[in-house]
Coordinates of C-alpha atoms (C1' of nucleotides) in Angstrom, one line a residue:
Chain T
X1 CA 24.6 62.2 94.8
X2 CA 21.1 62.0 93.3
X3 CA 18.5 63.8 94.4
X4 CA 16.1 62.0 97.0
X5 CA 13.1 63.8 95.5
X6 CA 13.5 61.4 92.7
X7 CA 12.5 58.8 94.9
X8 CA 10.1 60.4 97.2
X9 CA 8.1 62.2 94.2
X10 CA 7.1 58.5 93.2
X11 CA 6.5 57.2 96.4
X12 CA 9.4 55.5 97.2
X13 CA 11.1 55.3 100.4
X14 CA 14.5 56.9 100.6
X15 CA 16.8 54.1 101.3
X16 CA 20.5 53.6 100.9
X17 CA 20.2 50.7 98.4
X18 CA 17.8 52.7 96.1
X19 CA 19.9 55.9 96.1
X20 CA 23.0 54.1 95.3
X21 CA 21.3 52.3 92.2
X22 CA 19.9 55.5 91.3
X23 CA 23.5 57.2 91.6
X24 CA 25.1 54.4 89.4
X25 CA 22.6 55.4 86.3
X26 CA 23.5 59.1 86.7
X27 CA 27.1 58.8 86.8
X28 CA 28.2 55.5 85.0
X29 CA 29.9 55.9 81.6
X30 CA 27.3 53.3 80.1
X31 CA 23.8 54.2 80.1
X32 CA 22.6 50.8 79.6
X33 CA 23.0 48.6 82.6
X34 CA 21.9 44.9 83.5
X35 CA 21.3 43.7 87.2
X36 CA 24.4 42.0 87.2
X37 CA 26.1 45.0 86.0
X38 CA 25.0 47.2 88.8
X39 CA 25.5 44.2 91.6
X40 CA 29.2 44.3 90.6
X41 CA 29.6 48.0 90.3
X42 CA 27.9 48.0 94.0
X43 CA 30.4 45.0 95.1
X44 CA 33.4 47.4 93.8
X45 CA 32.4 50.1 96.0
X46 CA 31.7 47.9 99.0
X47 CA 28.2 48.6 99.1
X48 CA 26.6 45.9 101.2
X49 CA 23.6 45.3 98.7
X50 CA 22.1 41.9 97.5
X51 CA 21.4 40.7 94.3
X52 CA 17.7 40.2 95.1
X53 CA 17.6 43.7 96.2
X54 CA 19.0 45.0 92.9
X55 CA 16.5 43.1 91.2
X56 CA 13.5 44.5 93.3
X57 CA 14.9 48.3 93.0
X58 CA 15.0 47.8 88.9
X59 CA 11.6 46.7 89.1
X60 CA 10.4 49.5 91.3
X61 CA 12.2 52.1 89.4
X62 CA 10.7 50.7 86.3
X63 CA 7.0 50.8 87.8
X64 CA 7.9 54.2 89.0
X65 CA 8.8 55.4 85.4
X66 CA 12.3 56.4 86.5
X67 CA 14.0 53.6 84.3
X68 CA 13.3 51.5 80.9
X69 CA 13.8 47.8 80.5
X70 CA 14.9 46.3 77.5
X71 CA 15.1 42.9 76.4
X72 CA 18.0 42.7 73.6
X73 CA 19.3 39.4 72.4
X74 CA 21.4 37.8 75.2
X75 CA 18.8 36.7 78.0
X76 CA 19.6 39.5 80.2
X77 CA 17.2 42.5 80.9
X78 CA 19.0 45.9 80.3
X79 CA 17.9 49.1 82.3
X80 CA 18.5 52.7 81.4
X81 CA 17.6 56.0 82.8
X82 CA 13.9 57.1 81.5
X83 CA 14.8 60.9 80.5
X84 CA 11.4 61.1 78.5
X85 CA 12.5 61.1 74.9
X86 CA 12.0 57.6 73.1
X87 CA 14.6 56.2 71.2
X88 CA 16.0 53.1 69.5
X89 CA 19.1 51.1 69.8
X90 CA 21.9 49.8 67.8
X91 CA 23.5 46.7 69.7
X92 CA 26.8 45.4 68.9
X93 CA 26.8 41.6 69.0
X94 CA 30.6 41.5 69.8
X95 CA 30.9 43.5 72.5
X96 CA 27.4 44.5 73.8
X97 CA 27.8 48.1 73.3
X98 CA 24.5 50.0 72.7
X99 CA 23.9 53.2 70.8
X100 CA 20.6 55.1 70.5
X101 CA 19.0 56.8 67.7
X102 CA 16.0 58.5 66.9
X103 CA 14.2 58.8 63.4
X104 CA 10.9 60.8 63.2
X105 CA 9.9 59.1 60.1
X106 CA 10.2 55.6 61.5
X107 CA 8.1 56.6 64.4
X108 CA 5.4 58.0 62.5
X109 CA 5.1 55.1 60.1
X110 CA 5.1 52.7 63.1
X111 CA 2.1 54.8 64.5
X112 CA 0.3 54.5 61.3
X113 CA 0.8 50.6 61.0
X114 CA -0.6 50.2 64.5
X115 CA -3.8 52.8 63.7
X116 CA -4.4 51.1 60.5
X117 CA -4.9 47.8 62.2
X118 CA -6.9 49.1 65.1
X119 CA -4.2 48.8 67.7
X120 CA -3.2 51.1 70.8
X121 CA 0.5 51.1 70.9
X122 CA 1.8 50.2 74.6
X123 CA 5.3 50.3 73.7
X124 CA 7.8 49.7 70.6
X125 CA 11.6 49.1 70.4
X126 CA 13.5 48.6 67.5
X127 CA 16.4 46.6 67.5
X128 CA 19.5 47.0 65.1
X129 CA 21.8 44.1 65.7
X130 CA 25.4 45.1 64.3
X131 CA 28.9 44.2 64.5
X132 CA 31.1 47.0 65.0
X133 CA 34.5 45.1 64.8
X134 CA 36.5 48.0 63.9
X135 CA 37.9 50.6 65.8
X136 CA 34.7 52.1 66.8
X137 CA 34.0 49.2 69.1
X138 CA 36.2 49.2 72.0
X139 CA 35.8 45.1 72.7
X140 CA 35.0 45.0 76.0
X141 CA 34.3 42.1 78.0
X142 CA 30.6 41.3 77.4
X143 CA 28.7 41.9 80.4
Chain O
X1 CA 4.3 16.0 55.8
X2 CA 6.9 18.4 55.2
X3 CA 9.6 17.4 52.9
X4 CA 12.7 15.5 54.1
X5 CA 14.8 17.5 51.6
X6 CA 14.2 20.8 53.6
X7 CA 16.5 18.9 56.0
X8 CA 18.8 17.1 53.8
X9 CA 19.4 20.3 52.2
X10 CA 20.7 21.7 55.2
X11 CA 23.0 18.9 55.9
X12 CA 20.6 17.8 58.8
X13 CA 20.0 14.0 59.1
X14 CA 16.1 13.3 58.7
X15 CA 15.0 11.8 62.1
X16 CA 11.3 11.8 63.7
X17 CA 11.8 14.6 65.8
X18 CA 13.1 17.1 63.4
X19 CA 10.5 15.9 60.7
X20 CA 7.7 16.3 63.5
X21 CA 8.7 19.8 64.6
X22 CA 9.0 21.0 61.1
X23 CA 5.6 19.7 60.5
X24 CA 4.2 21.8 63.3
X25 CA 5.6 24.9 61.8
X26 CA 3.9 24.1 58.6
X27 CA 0.6 22.9 59.9
X28 CA 0.0 25.1 62.8
X29 CA -2.6 27.9 62.7
X30 CA -0.1 30.3 64.8
X31 CA 3.0 31.0 62.9
X32 CA 4.9 32.0 65.9
X33 CA 5.6 29.1 68.5
X34 CA 7.8 28.9 71.6
X35 CA 9.6 25.5 72.6
X36 CA 7.2 25.2 75.3
X37 CA 4.3 25.4 72.9
X38 CA 5.8 22.7 70.6
X39 CA 6.8 20.6 73.3
X40 CA 2.9 20.4 74.4
X41 CA 1.5 20.0 70.9
X42 CA 3.9 17.0 70.4
X43 CA 2.9 15.6 73.7
X44 CA -0.6 15.9 72.6
X45 CA -0.1 13.6 69.6
X46 CA 1.6 11.3 71.8
X47 CA 4.9 11.7 70.0
X48 CA 7.7 10.8 72.5
X49 CA 10.1 13.7 72.3
X50 CA 11.8 15.3 75.3
X51 CA 12.0 19.0 75.8
X52 CA 15.8 19.0 75.4
X53 CA 15.4 17.7 72.2
X54 CA 13.0 20.3 71.1
X55 CA 15.3 23.1 72.0
X56 CA 18.0 21.1 70.2
X57 CA 16.3 20.7 66.9
X58 CA 14.8 24.5 67.2
X59 CA 18.5 25.8 67.6
X60 CA 19.9 23.7 64.8
X61 CA 16.9 24.7 62.6
X62 CA 17.6 28.4 63.6
X63 CA 21.2 28.0 62.5
X64 CA 20.3 26.5 59.6
X65 CA 18.1 29.1 58.5
X66 CA 14.9 27.1 58.5
X67 CA 13.7 29.2 61.5
X68 CA 13.9 32.6 62.8
X69 CA 14.2 33.4 66.4
X70 CA 12.7 36.3 68.3
X71 CA 12.9 37.5 71.9
X72 CA 9.6 39.3 72.6
X73 CA 8.6 40.6 76.2
X74 CA 7.9 37.9 78.3
X75 CA 11.4 36.0 78.4
X76 CA 10.7 32.9 76.0
X77 CA 12.1 32.7 72.8
X78 CA 9.7 32.5 69.9
X79 CA 10.2 30.7 66.4
X80 CA 8.8 31.2 63.1
X81 CA 9.3 29.7 59.8
X82 CA 12.0 31.4 57.8
X83 CA 10.4 32.1 54.4
X84 CA 12.7 34.5 53.1
X85 CA 11.0 37.8 53.5
X86 CA 12.1 40.0 56.5
X87 CA 9.1 41.4 58.3
X88 CA 8.3 43.2 61.8
X89 CA 5.9 42.4 64.8
X90 CA 3.1 43.6 66.2
X91 CA 3.0 41.8 69.8
X92 CA -0.6 42.0 71.8
X93 CA 0.6 42.3 75.6
X94 CA -2.8 40.8 76.5
X95 CA -3.0 37.6 74.6
X96 CA 0.4 37.2 73.0
X97 CA -1.2 37.1 69.6
X98 CA 1.4 38.0 67.0
X99 CA 0.9 39.9 63.6
X100 CA 3.4 40.6 60.8
X101 CA 4.1 43.6 59.0
X102 CA 6.6 45.2 56.6
X103 CA 7.4 48.7 55.7
X104 CA 10.1 49.6 53.0
X105 CA 10.4 53.1 54.2
X106 CA 11.3 52.0 57.7
X107 CA 13.8 49.4 56.4
X108 CA 15.4 51.9 54.3
X109 CA 15.7 54.4 57.3
X110 CA 17.1 51.7 59.5
X111 CA 19.8 50.7 56.8
X112 CA 20.6 54.3 56.3
X113 CA 21.1 54.9 60.3
X114 CA 23.6 52.1 60.6
X115 CA 25.5 53.1 57.6
X116 CA 25.9 56.5 58.6
X117 CA 27.4 55.3 62.0
X118 CA 29.9 52.7 60.1
X119 CA 27.7 49.5 61.5
X120 CA 27.5 46.4 59.6
X121 CA 23.7 45.1 60.3
X122 CA 23.6 41.7 61.6
X123 CA 19.8 41.6 62.4
X124 CA 17.2 43.8 63.2
X125 CA 13.9 43.6 64.8
X126 CA 11.0 46.1 65.2
X127 CA 8.6 45.0 68.2
X128 CA 5.3 47.2 68.6
X129 CA 3.7 45.9 71.5
X130 CA 0.0 46.8 71.7
X131 CA -3.3 46.1 73.3
X132 CA -5.8 44.5 71.2
X133 CA -8.6 44.2 73.8
X134 CA -11.4 44.5 71.3
X135 CA -12.8 41.9 69.0
X136 CA -9.9 41.8 67.1
X137 CA -8.2 39.9 70.1
X138 CA -9.4 36.5 70.8
X139 CA -8.0 36.4 74.4
X140 CA -6.3 32.9 74.4
X141 CA -4.4 31.7 77.5
X142 CA -1.3 33.4 77.1
X143 CA 1.3 30.8 76.0
Chain I
dG1 C1' 29.6 -0.4 61.9
dT2 C1' 30.2 4.6 62.4
dC3 C1' 28.2 9.0 64.0
dC4 C1' 25.0 11.9 64.9
dG5 C1' 21.0 12.2 67.5
dT6 C1' 17.8 11.3 71.4
dG7 C1' 15.9 11.1 76.0
dC8 C1' 16.4 11.8 80.6
dA9 C1' 18.4 14.2 84.6
dA10 C1' 21.2 17.2 86.2
dA11 C1' 23.0 21.8 85.8
dA12 C1' 23.4 26.5 84.1
dA13 C1' 21.7 31.4 83.9
dC14 C1' 18.8 34.9 84.9
dT15 C1' 15.1 36.5 88.1
dT16 C1' 11.6 36.0 91.7
dT17 C1' 10.0 34.9 96.4
dG18 C1' 9.7 33.8 101.7
dC19 C1' 11.0 35.0 105.8
dA20 C1' 13.2 37.2 109.8
dA21 C1' 15.9 41.1 110.9
dC22 C1' 16.2 46.1 109.9
dC23 C1' 15.3 51.2 109.1
dC24 C1' 12.8 55.0 107.3
dC25 C1' 9.2 58.5 108.6
Chain C
dG1 C1' 6.4 51.9 116.6
dG2 C1' 4.9 50.2 112.4
dG3 C1' 4.9 49.0 107.8
dG4 C1' 7.7 49.1 104.1
dT5 C1' 12.6 47.5 102.7
dT6 C1' 16.5 44.5 102.8
dG7 C1' 19.6 39.8 102.9
dC8 C1' 20.3 35.6 102.5
dA9 C1' 18.7 31.3 100.8
dA10 C1' 15.4 28.7 98.4
dA11 C1' 12.6 28.2 94.7
dG12 C1' 10.9 29.6 89.7
dT13 C1' 11.7 29.6 84.8
dT14 C1' 13.9 29.1 80.6
dT15 C1' 17.5 27.0 78.6
dT16 C1' 21.8 24.2 78.0
dT17 C1' 24.6 20.0 79.0
dG18 C1' 26.6 15.0 80.1
dC19 C1' 25.9 10.6 79.0
dA20 C1' 24.4 6.2 77.9
dC21 C1' 21.5 4.3 74.5
dG22 C1' 19.3 4.1 70.0
dG23 C1' 18.6 5.2 64.9
dA24 C1' 20.0 7.2 60.1
dC25 C1' 22.9 6.2 56.5

DNA sequence: GTCCGTGCAAAAACTTTGCAACCCC
DNA sequence: GGGGTTGCAAAGTTTTTGCACGGAC
């Protein structure tokens, strides 16, 4: 079970739906989940939680800084736990699998580019879309 | 007027809707347009073109390599002319304005990272989301 | 003339919102 | 007990699709 304080510390009431969604992020094999992914997992464990609530909870968690949202190709928003460290993503276009990476030099140059142009960086995301049709890619039904 | 051969060379029939959409990309002040942007501009010039056709034409143009599609924050797909050179984007979260940039070192490191992990890069996009609330940013109604 | 292309309306896909019942503190 | 939270259904947004008509070659 997740620690209820993760919610209280952000001023969020501790409710069953919130705890269950948070648990999923802490226990799932995949770090990156869509609202639909979460809804299905909750259905699987017969938690009686509506899809609308899943969306609301994800939005609140993102605003609270517990989760980070990404929009990869494919139209669906993807969420992952915010564990502090920024990183970028490799996304397989075949199976939807996501790998993370971090490159200090790339970060440095991004900051420089924005600064040179007088912009304050709010957020930045580097998405590398790949095919991993080999063994590295356990083709799973694209969710 | 755009050159009809741009279409024929890609195996696309030369039709009024296709030519008009292509023209918009060649003549618009903004390089980056959404389907809605284009539809509105066409309405303005009383071209009788349906929104569904705009979507179909944009999809065909992207597949033909005439346009490139991006998904920035905000849910709407954005298209720009494919002029060959890859580049990345700075996107203002206040006004939607888009600036382009290219950094050879960043490109090099992306390629290296994908290669190290055994992935074939299909596409890659670096989005830097910024606030340009100063003079640099002519706040326009976010479209 | 043959096909592909188009407009319109309907549907699909994803997400948000209104509202009454419910539960945390 | 009161105000935030939830489930359901309905609505919103963006994009796609079905179908009959129309235009390119």
